[in-house]
mmCIF file of C-alpha atoms and ligand atoms in Angstrom:
data_model
loop_
_atom_site.group_PDB
_atom_site.id
_atom_site.type_symbol
_atom_site.label_atom_id
_atom_site.label_comp_id
_atom_site.label_asym_id
_atom_site.label_seq_id
_atom_site.Cartn_x
_atom_site.Cartn_y
_atom_site.Cartn_z
ATOM 1 C CA MET Y 1 -24.555 -10.769 4.800
ATOM 2 C CA THR Y 2 -22.788 -7.831 6.669
ATOM 3 C CA VAL Y 3 -19.086 -8.574 8.277
ATOM 4 C CA LEU Y 4 -18.076 -6.532 11.041
ATOM 5 C CA VAL Y 5 -14.206 -6.771 11.041
ATOM 6 C CA THR Y 6 -13.118 -5.523 14.802
ATOM 7 C CA GLY Y 7 -9.304 -4.033 14.334
ATOM 8 C CA GLY Y 8 -10.064 -3.490 10.952
ATOM 9 C CA ALA Y 9 -8.164 0.018 10.640
ATOM 10 C CA GLY Y 10 -5.221 -2.206 11.689
ATOM 11 C CA TYR Y 11 -2.348 -4.325 9.589
ATOM 12 C CA ILE Y 12 -3.974 -7.846 9.140
ATOM 13 C CA GLY Y 13 -7.488 -6.283 9.556
ATOM 14 C CA GLY Y 14 -7.061 -3.711 6.852
ATOM 15 C CA HIS Y 15 -6.170 -6.466 4.311
ATOM 16 C CA VAL Y 16 -8.956 -8.284 5.421
ATOM 17 C CA VAL Y 17 -11.223 -5.422 4.716
ATOM 18 C CA ALA Y 18 -9.673 -4.852 1.369
ATOM 19 C CA GLU Y 19 -10.186 -8.246 0.219
ATOM 20 C CA LEU Y 20 -13.767 -8.578 1.706
ATOM 21 C CA VAL Y 21 -14.907 -5.234 -0.183
ATOM 22 C CA ALA Y 22 -13.190 -6.545 -3.414
ATOM 23 C CA ARG Y 23 -15.388 -9.369 -3.096
ATOM 24 C CA GLY Y 24 -18.464 -7.170 -2.499
ATOM 25 C CA GLU Y 25 -19.388 -8.065 0.799
ATOM 26 C CA ASP Y 26 -21.091 -5.725 2.924
ATOM 27 C CA VAL Y 27 -18.487 -4.516 5.664
ATOM 28 C CA VAL Y 28 -18.490 -2.253 8.950
ATOM 29 C CA VAL Y 29 -15.335 -1.849 10.913
ATOM 30 C CA VAL Y 30 -14.986 -1.214 14.663
ATOM 31 C CA ASP Y 31 -11.311 0.187 15.366
ATOM 32 C CA ASP Y 32 -10.336 2.770 18.399
ATOM 33 C CA LEU Y 33 -7.234 3.510 16.207
ATOM 34 C CA SER Y 34 -4.973 2.809 18.909
ATOM 35 C CA THR Y 35 -2.397 0.736 16.756
ATOM 36 C CA GLY Y 36 -4.586 0.933 13.512
ATOM 37 C CA ASN Y 37 -4.932 3.908 10.793
ATOM 38 C CA ALA Y 38 -7.837 5.116 9.340
ATOM 39 C CA GLU Y 39 -6.925 5.654 5.751
ATOM 40 C CA ARG Y 40 -6.219 1.926 5.588
ATOM 41 C CA VAL Y 41 -9.951 1.835 5.399
ATOM 42 C CA ALA Y 42 -11.320 4.676 3.472
ATOM 43 C CA GLY Y 43 -14.458 4.446 2.046
ATOM 44 C CA THR Y 44 -15.562 1.853 5.023
ATOM 45 C CA THR Y 45 -17.977 2.504 7.061
ATOM 46 C CA LEU Y 46 -16.070 2.800 10.560
ATOM 47 C CA VAL Y 47 -17.090 2.793 14.019
ATOM 48 C CA GLU Y 48 -14.226 4.073 16.511
ATOM 49 C CA LEU Y 49 -14.745 2.391 19.470
ATOM 50 C CA ASP Y 50 -12.512 0.892 22.216
ATOM 51 C CA LEU Y 51 -13.862 -2.407 22.425
ATOM 52 C CA ALA Y 52 -12.449 -2.711 26.044
ATOM 53 C CA SER Y 53 -14.141 -0.104 27.584
ATOM 54 C CA ASP Y 54 -17.124 0.116 30.051
ATOM 55 C CA GLY Y 55 -20.234 0.042 27.624
ATOM 56 C CA ALA Y 56 -18.421 -1.281 24.476
ATOM 57 C CA PRO Y 57 -20.928 -4.542 24.344
ATOM 58 C CA ASP Y 58 -23.875 -1.992 24.087
ATOM 59 C CA ALA Y 59 -22.292 0.051 21.991
ATOM 60 C CA LEU Y 60 -21.463 -2.971 20.045
ATOM 61 C CA GLU Y 61 -24.303 -4.356 20.098
ATOM 62 C CA ARG Y 62 -26.496 -1.771 18.523
ATOM 63 C CA VAL Y 63 -23.936 -1.662 15.663
ATOM 64 C CA LEU Y 64 -24.478 -5.391 14.738
ATOM 65 C CA ARG Y 65 -28.544 -4.400 14.948
ATOM 66 C CA GLN Y 66 -28.608 -1.680 13.156
ATOM 67 C CA ARG Y 67 -25.837 -3.173 10.407
ATOM 68 C CA GLY Y 68 -27.648 -6.659 9.989
ATOM 69 C CA VAL Y 69 -24.042 -8.249 11.210
ATOM 70 C CA THR Y 70 -24.013 -12.072 10.258
ATOM 71 C CA ASP Y 71 -20.549 -12.468 10.397
ATOM 72 C CA VAL Y 72 -17.736 -11.375 13.134
ATOM 73 C CA ILE Y 73 -13.471 -11.343 12.232
ATOM 74 C CA HIS Y 74 -12.326 -10.078 15.575
ATOM 75 C CA PHE Y 75 -8.468 -8.920 15.272
ATOM 76 C CA ALA Y 76 -8.812 -5.632 17.950
ATOM 77 C CA GLY Y 77 -6.231 -6.368 20.363
ATOM 78 C CA ARG Y 78 -2.712 -5.796 21.621
ATOM 79 C CA LYS Y 79 0.381 -7.460 20.340
ATOM 80 C CA GLN Y 80 3.339 -6.384 21.865
ATOM 81 C CA VAL Y 81 5.332 -9.641 24.174
ATOM 82 C CA GLY Y 82 7.435 -7.611 26.069
ATOM 83 C CA GLU Y 83 4.879 -4.843 27.001
ATOM 84 C CA SER Y 84 2.401 -7.603 27.962
ATOM 85 C CA ALA Y 85 5.129 -8.595 30.631
ATOM 86 C CA GLU Y 86 5.358 -5.237 31.705
ATOM 87 C CA ARG Y 87 1.203 -4.695 31.795
ATOM 88 C CA PRO Y 88 -0.271 -8.111 32.133
ATOM 89 C CA VAL Y 89 -3.251 -6.969 33.911
ATOM 90 C CA TRP Y 90 -3.842 -4.134 31.051
ATOM 91 C CA TYR Y 91 -3.107 -7.102 29.013
ATOM 92 C CA TRP Y 92 -6.006 -9.263 29.956
ATOM 93 C CA ALA Y 93 -8.144 -6.078 30.392
ATOM 94 C CA GLN Y 94 -7.265 -5.667 26.556
ATOM 95 C CA ASN Y 95 -7.454 -8.672 24.985
ATOM 96 C CA VAL Y 96 -9.782 -10.814 26.823
ATOM 97 C CA GLY Y 97 -11.721 -7.448 28.017
ATOM 98 C CA SER Y 98 -12.329 -7.089 23.745
ATOM 99 C CA LEU Y 99 -13.061 -10.345 22.988
ATOM 100 C CA LEU Y 100 -15.495 -10.814 25.868
ATOM 101 C CA ALA Y 101 -17.560 -7.301 24.790
ATOM 102 C CA VAL Y 102 -17.489 -8.836 21.178
ATOM 103 C CA LEU Y 103 -19.308 -11.836 22.569
ATOM 104 C CA THR Y 104 -22.023 -10.520 24.816
ATOM 105 C CA ALA Y 105 -22.793 -8.213 22.048
ATOM 106 C CA MET Y 106 -23.459 -11.153 19.458
ATOM 107 C CA GLU Y 107 -24.824 -13.209 21.499
ATOM 108 C CA ASN Y 108 -27.437 -10.436 22.574
ATOM 109 C CA ALA Y 109 -28.088 -9.164 18.703
ATOM 110 C CA GLY Y 110 -27.802 -12.782 17.721
ATOM 111 C CA CYS Y 111 -25.164 -13.092 15.676
ATOM 112 C CA ARG Y 112 -22.666 -16.543 15.724
ATOM 113 C CA ARG Y 113 -19.960 -16.637 13.872
ATOM 114 C CA ILE Y 114 -16.704 -15.005 14.505
ATOM 115 C CA VAL Y 115 -13.103 -15.647 13.018
ATOM 116 C CA PHE Y 116 -10.564 -15.125 15.888
ATOM 117 C CA SER Y 117 -6.885 -13.935 16.046
ATOM 118 C CA SER Y 118 -5.263 -16.208 17.553
ATOM 119 C CA SER Y 119 -0.937 -16.545 17.557
ATOM 120 C CA ALA Y 120 1.432 -19.829 17.154
ATOM 121 C CA SER Y 121 3.001 -18.125 20.214
ATOM 122 C CA VAL Y 122 0.055 -20.563 22.123
ATOM 123 C CA TYR Y 123 2.421 -23.172 21.632
ATOM 124 C CA GLY Y 124 5.581 -21.684 23.417
ATOM 125 C CA GLU Y 125 8.727 -22.927 23.349
ATOM 126 C CA VAL Y 126 8.307 -26.660 21.967
ATOM 127 C CA ASP Y 127 10.507 -28.582 19.643
ATOM 128 C CA GLY Y 128 9.576 -30.459 16.601
ATOM 129 C CA ASP Y 129 9.828 -29.923 13.610
ATOM 130 C CA VAL Y 130 6.167 -28.312 12.388
ATOM 131 C CA LEU Y 131 3.225 -27.394 14.995
ATOM 132 C CA ALA Y 132 0.552 -29.322 14.989
ATOM 133 C CA GLU Y 133 -3.022 -27.784 16.388
ATOM 134 C CA SER Y 134 -3.055 -31.394 18.468
ATOM 135 C CA LEU Y 135 -0.092 -30.328 20.528
ATOM 136 C CA PRO Y 136 -0.922 -29.275 23.946
ATOM 137 C CA LEU Y 137 -0.555 -25.413 24.468
ATOM 138 C CA ALA Y 138 2.040 -23.922 26.762
ATOM 139 C CA PRO Y 139 1.901 -20.051 26.297
ATOM 140 C CA VAL Y 140 4.882 -18.584 27.589
ATOM 141 C CA SER Y 141 3.991 -14.820 28.142
ATOM 142 C CA PRO Y 142 0.702 -12.668 29.009
ATOM 143 C CA TYR Y 143 0.015 -11.925 25.774
ATOM 144 C CA ALA Y 144 0.363 -15.452 24.720
ATOM 145 C CA ARG Y 145 -1.738 -16.345 27.263
ATOM 146 C CA THR Y 146 -4.396 -13.877 26.200
ATOM 147 C CA LYS Y 147 -4.764 -15.585 23.210
ATOM 148 C CA ARG Y 148 -5.185 -19.327 24.599
ATOM 149 C CA ALA Y 149 -7.914 -17.625 26.867
ATOM 150 C CA GLY Y 150 -9.338 -16.295 24.108
ATOM 151 C CA GLU Y 151 -9.739 -19.631 22.197
ATOM 152 C CA GLU Y 152 -11.037 -21.093 25.513
ATOM 153 C CA ILE Y 153 -13.526 -18.799 25.715
ATOM 154 C CA LEU Y 154 -14.793 -19.656 22.487
ATOM 155 C CA ASP Y 155 -14.669 -23.557 23.145
ATOM 156 C CA ASP Y 156 -17.222 -22.635 26.084
ATOM 157 C CA ALA Y 157 -19.625 -20.085 23.976
ATOM 158 C CA ALA Y 158 -19.260 -23.360 20.898
ATOM 159 C CA ALA Y 159 -19.953 -25.481 23.463
ATOM 160 C CA ALA Y 160 -23.093 -24.248 24.894
ATOM 161 C CA GLY Y 161 -24.435 -23.458 21.012
ATOM 162 C CA THR Y 162 -24.203 -19.926 21.034
ATOM 163 C CA VAL Y 163 -21.461 -19.180 18.741
ATOM 164 C CA THR Y 164 -19.980 -20.532 15.644
ATOM 165 C CA PRO Y 165 -16.210 -20.067 16.254
ATOM 166 C CA VAL Y 166 -12.785 -20.408 14.557
ATOM 167 C CA SER Y 167 -9.640 -19.511 15.976
ATOM 168 C CA LEU Y 168 -6.801 -18.942 13.159
ATOM 169 C CA ARG Y 169 -3.177 -18.974 14.680
ATOM 170 C CA TYR Y 170 -1.189 -16.943 12.217
ATOM 171 C CA PHE Y 171 2.806 -17.512 12.730
ATOM 172 C CA ASN Y 172 4.624 -14.555 11.174
ATOM 173 C CA ALA Y 173 2.529 -12.202 8.998
ATOM 174 C CA ALA Y 174 4.878 -10.319 6.702
ATOM 175 C CA GLY Y 175 4.659 -8.427 3.701
ATOM 176 C CA ALA Y 176 2.170 -5.835 2.247
ATOM 177 C CA GLY Y 177 -1.085 -6.047 -0.203
ATOM 178 C CA SER Y 178 -0.165 -2.473 -0.905
ATOM 179 C CA ASP Y 179 1.926 0.463 -0.068
ATOM 180 C CA LEU Y 180 -1.020 1.743 1.991
ATOM 181 C CA LEU Y 181 -1.431 -1.435 4.018
ATOM 182 C CA GLY Y 182 2.196 -1.912 5.089
ATOM 183 C CA ASP Y 183 2.958 -3.262 8.190
ATOM 184 C CA THR Y 184 4.989 -0.213 10.392
ATOM 185 C CA PHE Y 185 5.358 -2.238 13.826
ATOM 186 C CA VAL Y 186 8.944 -2.110 14.301
ATOM 187 C CA GLN Y 187 9.018 -4.757 16.449
ATOM 188 C CA ASN Y 188 8.272 -7.523 13.880
ATOM 189 C CA LEU Y 189 11.897 -8.705 12.174
ATOM 190 C CA ILE Y 190 10.901 -7.158 8.520
ATOM 191 C CA PRO Y 191 9.969 -3.615 9.776
ATOM 192 C CA MET Y 192 12.676 -3.977 12.492
ATOM 193 C CA VAL Y 193 16.007 -4.557 10.002
ATOM 194 C CA PHE Y 194 14.539 -1.648 7.634
ATOM 195 C CA GLU Y 195 14.248 0.917 10.596
ATOM 196 C CA ARG Y 196 17.697 -0.319 11.462
ATOM 197 C CA LEU Y 197 18.750 0.155 8.231
ATOM 198 C CA ASP Y 198 17.209 3.446 7.742
ATOM 199 C CA ALA Y 199 19.057 4.665 11.002
ATOM 200 C CA GLY Y 200 22.318 3.633 9.386
ATOM 201 C CA SER Y 201 22.389 0.905 12.343
ATOM 202 C CA ARG Y 202 23.165 -3.049 11.639
ATOM 203 C CA PRO Y 203 20.304 -5.026 11.769
ATOM 204 C CA ARG Y 204 20.504 -7.361 14.619
ATOM 205 C CA ILE Y 205 20.230 -10.885 15.466
ATOM 206 C CA PHE Y 206 18.724 -12.214 18.407
ATOM 207 C CA GLY Y 207 21.448 -14.777 18.901
ATOM 208 C CA ASP Y 208 23.214 -17.039 16.304
ATOM 209 C CA ASP Y 209 23.457 -20.459 18.462
ATOM 210 C CA TYR Y 210 19.966 -21.962 18.620
ATOM 211 C CA PRO Y 211 19.586 -25.520 17.477
ATOM 212 C CA THR Y 212 19.083 -24.811 13.729
ATOM 213 C CA ASP Y 213 20.953 -25.569 10.580
ATOM 214 C CA ASP Y 214 22.745 -21.876 10.669
ATOM 215 C CA GLY Y 215 21.947 -21.406 14.293
ATOM 216 C CA THR Y 216 19.521 -18.346 13.831
ATOM 217 C CA CYS Y 217 15.450 -18.506 14.849
ATOM 218 C CA VAL Y 218 13.708 -20.469 12.032
ATOM 219 C CA ARG Y 219 9.853 -18.857 11.805
ATOM 220 C CA ASP Y 220 7.057 -19.450 9.252
ATOM 221 C CA TYR Y 221 6.416 -16.228 7.682
ATOM 222 C CA VAL Y 222 2.987 -15.893 5.665
ATOM 223 C CA HIS Y 223 2.350 -13.267 3.522
ATOM 224 C CA VAL Y 224 -0.265 -10.915 4.795
ATOM 225 C CA VAL Y 225 -2.277 -11.414 1.697
ATOM 226 C CA ASP Y 226 -2.581 -14.863 1.709
ATOM 227 C CA LEU Y 227 -3.028 -14.484 5.256
ATOM 228 C CA ALA Y 228 -5.962 -12.224 4.597
ATOM 229 C CA ARG Y 229 -7.118 -14.851 1.784
ATOM 230 C CA ALA Y 230 -7.394 -17.045 4.983
ATOM 231 C CA HIS Y 231 -9.895 -15.128 6.430
ATOM 232 C CA LEU Y 232 -11.987 -15.044 3.375
ATOM 233 C CA LEU Y 233 -12.054 -18.616 3.530
ATOM 234 C CA ALA Y 234 -12.810 -18.936 7.177
ATOM 235 C CA VAL Y 235 -15.927 -16.766 6.916
ATOM 236 C CA ASP Y 236 -17.056 -18.912 4.010
ATOM 237 C CA HIS Y 237 -16.050 -22.393 6.310
ATOM 238 C CA LEU Y 238 -18.407 -21.022 9.007
ATOM 239 C CA ARG Y 239 -21.275 -20.009 7.135
ATOM 240 C CA LEU Y 240 -21.038 -23.692 5.602
ATOM 241 C CA VAL Y 241 -20.654 -25.190 9.024
ATOM 242 C CA ASP Y 242 -23.624 -22.573 10.453
ATOM 243 C CA GLU Y 243 -26.136 -23.281 7.811
ATOM 244 C CA ALA Y 244 -25.591 -26.964 7.400
ATOM 245 C CA GLY Y 245 -26.080 -27.353 11.244
ATOM 246 C CA ILE Y 246 -22.486 -29.639 10.983
ATOM 247 C CA VAL Y 247 -20.723 -29.929 14.411
ATOM 248 C CA GLY Y 248 -17.657 -31.763 15.701
ATOM 249 C CA THR Y 249 -15.241 -28.880 12.935
ATOM 250 C CA PRO Y 250 -11.895 -27.977 14.134
ATOM 251 C CA ARG Y 251 -11.642 -25.020 16.624
ATOM 252 C CA ALA Y 252 -8.176 -23.999 16.236
ATOM 253 C CA ILE Y 253 -6.413 -23.708 12.898
ATOM 254 C CA ASN Y 254 -3.147 -22.771 11.916
ATOM 255 C CA VAL Y 255 -1.907 -20.407 8.887
ATOM 256 C CA GLY Y 256 1.190 -20.501 7.964
ATOM 257 C CA THR Y 257 2.933 -22.009 4.874
ATOM 258 C CA GLY Y 258 4.342 -24.985 6.141
ATOM 259 C CA ARG Y 259 7.986 -23.456 5.382
ATOM 260 C CA GLY Y 260 10.757 -22.188 8.093
ATOM 261 C CA SER Y 261 13.520 -19.635 6.700
ATOM 262 C CA SER Y 262 15.957 -18.572 9.467
ATOM 263 C CA VAL Y 263 16.568 -14.804 10.427
ATOM 264 C CA LYS Y 264 19.837 -15.148 8.166
ATOM 265 C CA GLU Y 265 18.001 -16.230 5.527
ATOM 266 C CA VAL Y 266 15.381 -13.452 5.704
ATOM 267 C CA LEU Y 267 18.415 -10.954 6.518
ATOM 268 C CA ASP Y 268 19.730 -12.173 3.309
ATOM 269 C CA GLU Y 269 16.740 -11.453 1.360
ATOM 270 C CA VAL Y 270 16.394 -8.223 2.689
ATOM 271 C CA ARG Y 271 20.377 -7.649 1.618
ATOM 272 C CA ALA Y 272 18.740 -8.601 -2.098
ATOM 273 C CA VAL Y 273 15.897 -6.501 -2.435
ATOM 274 C CA THR Y 274 17.640 -3.199 -0.982
ATOM 275 C CA GLY Y 275 20.673 -3.812 -2.235
ATOM 276 C CA ASP Y 276 21.828 -2.427 1.501
ATOM 277 C CA GLU Y 277 25.233 -5.097 2.634
ATOM 278 C CA THR Y 278 25.395 -3.419 5.843
ATOM 279 C CA ALA Y 279 26.518 -6.462 8.413
ATOM 280 C CA PRO Y 280 24.106 -7.262 10.872
ATOM 281 C CA VAL Y 281 25.240 -7.646 14.108
ATOM 282 C CA VAL Y 282 24.411 -10.559 16.678
ATOM 283 C CA VAL Y 283 23.289 -9.796 20.606
ATOM 284 C CA ASP Y 284 21.611 -11.659 22.752
ATOM 285 C CA ARG Y 285 18.788 -14.128 22.849
ATOM 286 C CA ARG Y 286 15.440 -12.598 23.562
ATOM 287 C CA PRO Y 287 14.339 -14.721 26.236
ATOM 288 C CA GLY Y 288 11.108 -16.915 25.174
ATOM 289 C CA ASP Y 289 12.251 -17.151 21.347
ATOM 290 C CA PRO Y 290 11.409 -20.722 20.397
ATOM 291 C CA ALA Y 291 14.564 -21.993 18.507
ATOM 292 C CA ARG Y 292 11.933 -22.978 15.684
ATOM 293 C CA SER Y 293 8.176 -22.157 14.783
ATOM 294 C CA VAL Y 294 6.619 -23.512 11.451
ATOM 295 C CA ALA Y 295 3.081 -24.551 11.315
ATOM 296 C CA ASP Y 296 1.240 -28.207 10.345
ATOM 297 C CA VAL Y 297 -0.815 -27.287 7.582
ATOM 298 C CA THR Y 298 -3.193 -30.045 7.261
ATOM 299 C CA LEU Y 299 -5.724 -28.991 8.621
ATOM 300 C CA ALA Y 300 -5.748 -25.170 6.864
ATOM 301 C CA ARG Y 301 -5.657 -27.268 3.560
ATOM 302 C CA ASN Y 302 -8.029 -29.937 4.081
ATOM 303 C CA VAL Y 303 -10.805 -27.788 6.424
ATOM 304 C CA LEU Y 304 -10.533 -24.079 4.845
ATOM 305 C CA GLY Y 305 -8.765 -25.581 1.990
ATOM 306 C CA PHE Y 306 -6.039 -22.825 2.068
ATOM 307 C CA THR Y 307 -2.729 -22.654 0.742
ATOM 308 C CA ALA Y 308 -0.072 -19.938 1.138
ATOM 309 C CA GLU Y 309 1.303 -18.757 -2.505
ATOM 310 C CA LEU Y 310 3.335 -16.123 -1.983
ATOM 311 C CA GLY Y 311 6.930 -17.004 -0.669
ATOM 312 C CA LEU Y 312 9.625 -15.108 1.077
ATOM 313 C CA HIS Y 313 11.043 -12.824 -1.610
ATOM 314 C CA GLU Y 314 7.162 -11.843 -2.100
ATOM 315 C CA MET Y 315 7.194 -10.431 1.353
ATOM 316 C CA VAL Y 316 10.504 -8.482 1.401
ATOM 317 C CA GLU Y 317 10.006 -7.075 -1.351
ATOM 318 C CA SER Y 318 6.201 -5.638 -0.927
ATOM 319 C CA ALA Y 319 7.131 -4.300 2.233
ATOM 320 C CA TRP Y 320 9.966 -2.865 1.745
ATOM 321 C CA ARG Y 321 7.591 -1.048 -1.443
ATOM 322 C CA ALA Y 322 5.229 -0.120 1.776
ATOM 323 C CA TRP Y 323 7.990 1.001 3.614
ATOM 324 C CA ARG Y 324 9.503 3.092 1.504
ATOM 325 C CA ALA Y 325 6.242 5.020 1.072
ATOM 326 C CA ARG Y 326 5.545 5.615 4.092
HETATM 327 N N1 LIG G 1 1.002 -9.237 13.178
HETATM 328 C C1 LIG G 1 1.020 -10.846 13.120
HETATM 329 O O1 LIG G 1 2.214 -11.475 13.005
HETATM 330 C C2 LIG G 1 0.640 -11.720 14.288
HETATM 331 C C3 LIG G 1 0.641 -12.768 14.427
HETATM 332 C C4 LIG G 1 -0.251 -13.218 15.664
HETATM 333 C C5 LIG G 1 -1.235 -12.898 15.981
HETATM 334 N N2 LIG G 1 -1.738 -11.815 15.478
HETATM 335 C C6 LIG G 1 -2.816 -11.002 16.167
HETATM 336 O O2 LIG G 1 -3.565 -10.297 14.632
HETATM 337 C C7 LIG G 1 -4.231 -9.048 15.103
HETATM 338 C C8 LIG G 1 -3.892 -8.476 14.328
HETATM 339 O O3 LIG G 1 -2.602 -8.216 14.669
HETATM 340 P P1 LIG G 1 -1.924 -6.638 13.632
HETATM 341 O O4 LIG G 1 -0.784 -7.387 13.240
HETATM 342 O O5 LIG G 1 -2.826 -6.422 12.233
HETATM 343 O O6 LIG G 1 -1.803 -5.327 14.747
HETATM 344 P P2 LIG G 1 -2.475 -4.282 14.648
HETATM 345 O O7 LIG G 1 -1.947 -3.543 15.858
HETATM 346 O O8 LIG G 1 -1.807 -3.650 13.396
HETATM 347 O O9 LIG G 1 -3.980 -4.571 14.309
HETATM 348 C C9 LIG G 1 -5.137 -4.365 15.479
HETATM 349 C C10 LIG G 1 -5.767 -3.267 15.544
HETATM 350 O O10 LIG G 1 -6.742 -3.107 16.366
HETATM 351 C C11 LIG G 1 -7.000 -2.048 16.803
HETATM 352 N N3 LIG G 1 -7.232 -1.769 18.114
HETATM 353 C C12 LIG G 1 -6.340 -2.516 19.659
HETATM 354 N N4 LIG G 1 -7.008 -2.246 20.425
HETATM 355 C C13 LIG G 1 -8.655 -1.860 20.012
HETATM 356 C C14 LIG G 1 -9.678 -2.025 20.943
HETATM 357 N N5 LIG G 1 -9.431 -2.030 22.720
HETATM 358 N N6 LIG G 1 -10.710 -1.697 20.510
HETATM 359 C C15 LIG G 1 -10.978 -1.360 19.080
HETATM 360 N N7 LIG G 1 -9.706 -1.612 18.408
HETATM 361 C C16 LIG G 1 -8.709 -1.789 18.867
HETATM 362 C C17 LIG G 1 -5.505 -1.161 16.308
HETATM 363 O O11 LIG G 1 -5.769 0.465 16.355
HETATM 364 C C18 LIG G 1 -5.759 -1.545 15.206
HETATM 365 O O12 LIG G 1 -6.161 -1.204 14.111
HETATM 366 C C19 LIG G 1 -4.430 -8.885 16.881
HETATM 367 O O13 LIG G 1 -5.218 -9.375 17.724
HETATM 368 C C20 LIG G 1 -2.779 -9.920 16.957
HETATM 369 O O14 LIG G 1 -2.659 -10.099 18.266
HETATM 370 C C21 LIG G 1 -0.705 -10.613 14.915
#
């Protein structure tokens, strides 16, 4: 069996490629290297291709056929919420255009199984202790709406019987499996704090008047190594479903820890790991940030057999090591 990983040179994709290779899978990566880094997948076949470009479906179909691809994990896409509000049309073209190219190529090449990178942002600003997959979706940004649309396209294709999909709704990925694979995207809280500390600036807290225990936003941070493991379990699950002809399995599954950490708790952990005592500064809330976003992990446990094993300390410590090794 051969697994095609789109966006495999990215932060999460790079971790999944490493895990797939470690368990002996044949892997081919497709990436345009727009935000990815080829060094993350050195030693693996890398096809440079912009999946949102004209001609991408045909080019990808050739790769699928030549390599006998049996499974696809589709990470390729853009993920900046703010940028998506500034360039919504381009975001739809990138994120939905890429997915359509992948699905067209898969249909033409007779490849059925696909794991899709969705996001907890599809839930929007909802109240509640934990977010279950059955909640109505209310995405607030163009980025999040492209993820909801991706899920809907996959639902339609699954109903027509052309694909066997699962959408994984990631909560907040953090940490690094190795120094080479770290997250360099400074819009995510932990790298953002490291960048501020490096620059001699105070880390920012975007609002401390939320209805949470300490007033700062609560998120479900999941170690990227755990997240990568969830993808391998998802591939195994789809193989089983496809081969046994099982119908009616869940199409969207949360991947998180089921535990929330506040921004202040993350900053305390950063202080403990880095030894940097620079006091944070509280600034205005960012629009569209829900007070709390924590996964209900029941489906992940029951359907995929997935439970996160690593905690906030491991995330911050590994992220800091990778950040310093850049
Ligand atoms: N990082 C998170 O916490 C998080 C949370 C929820 C969902 N996601 C989703 O997971 C996926 C991976 O995220 P990441 O954090 O690894 O991001 P990333 O930017 O590190 O990786 C994305 C990869 O896709 C590639 N890519 C982008 N557009 C492409 C195109 N048109 N054609 C081919 N390749 C393209 C990039 O070069 C990069 O290697 C994204 O779809 C993102 O929306 C991430």
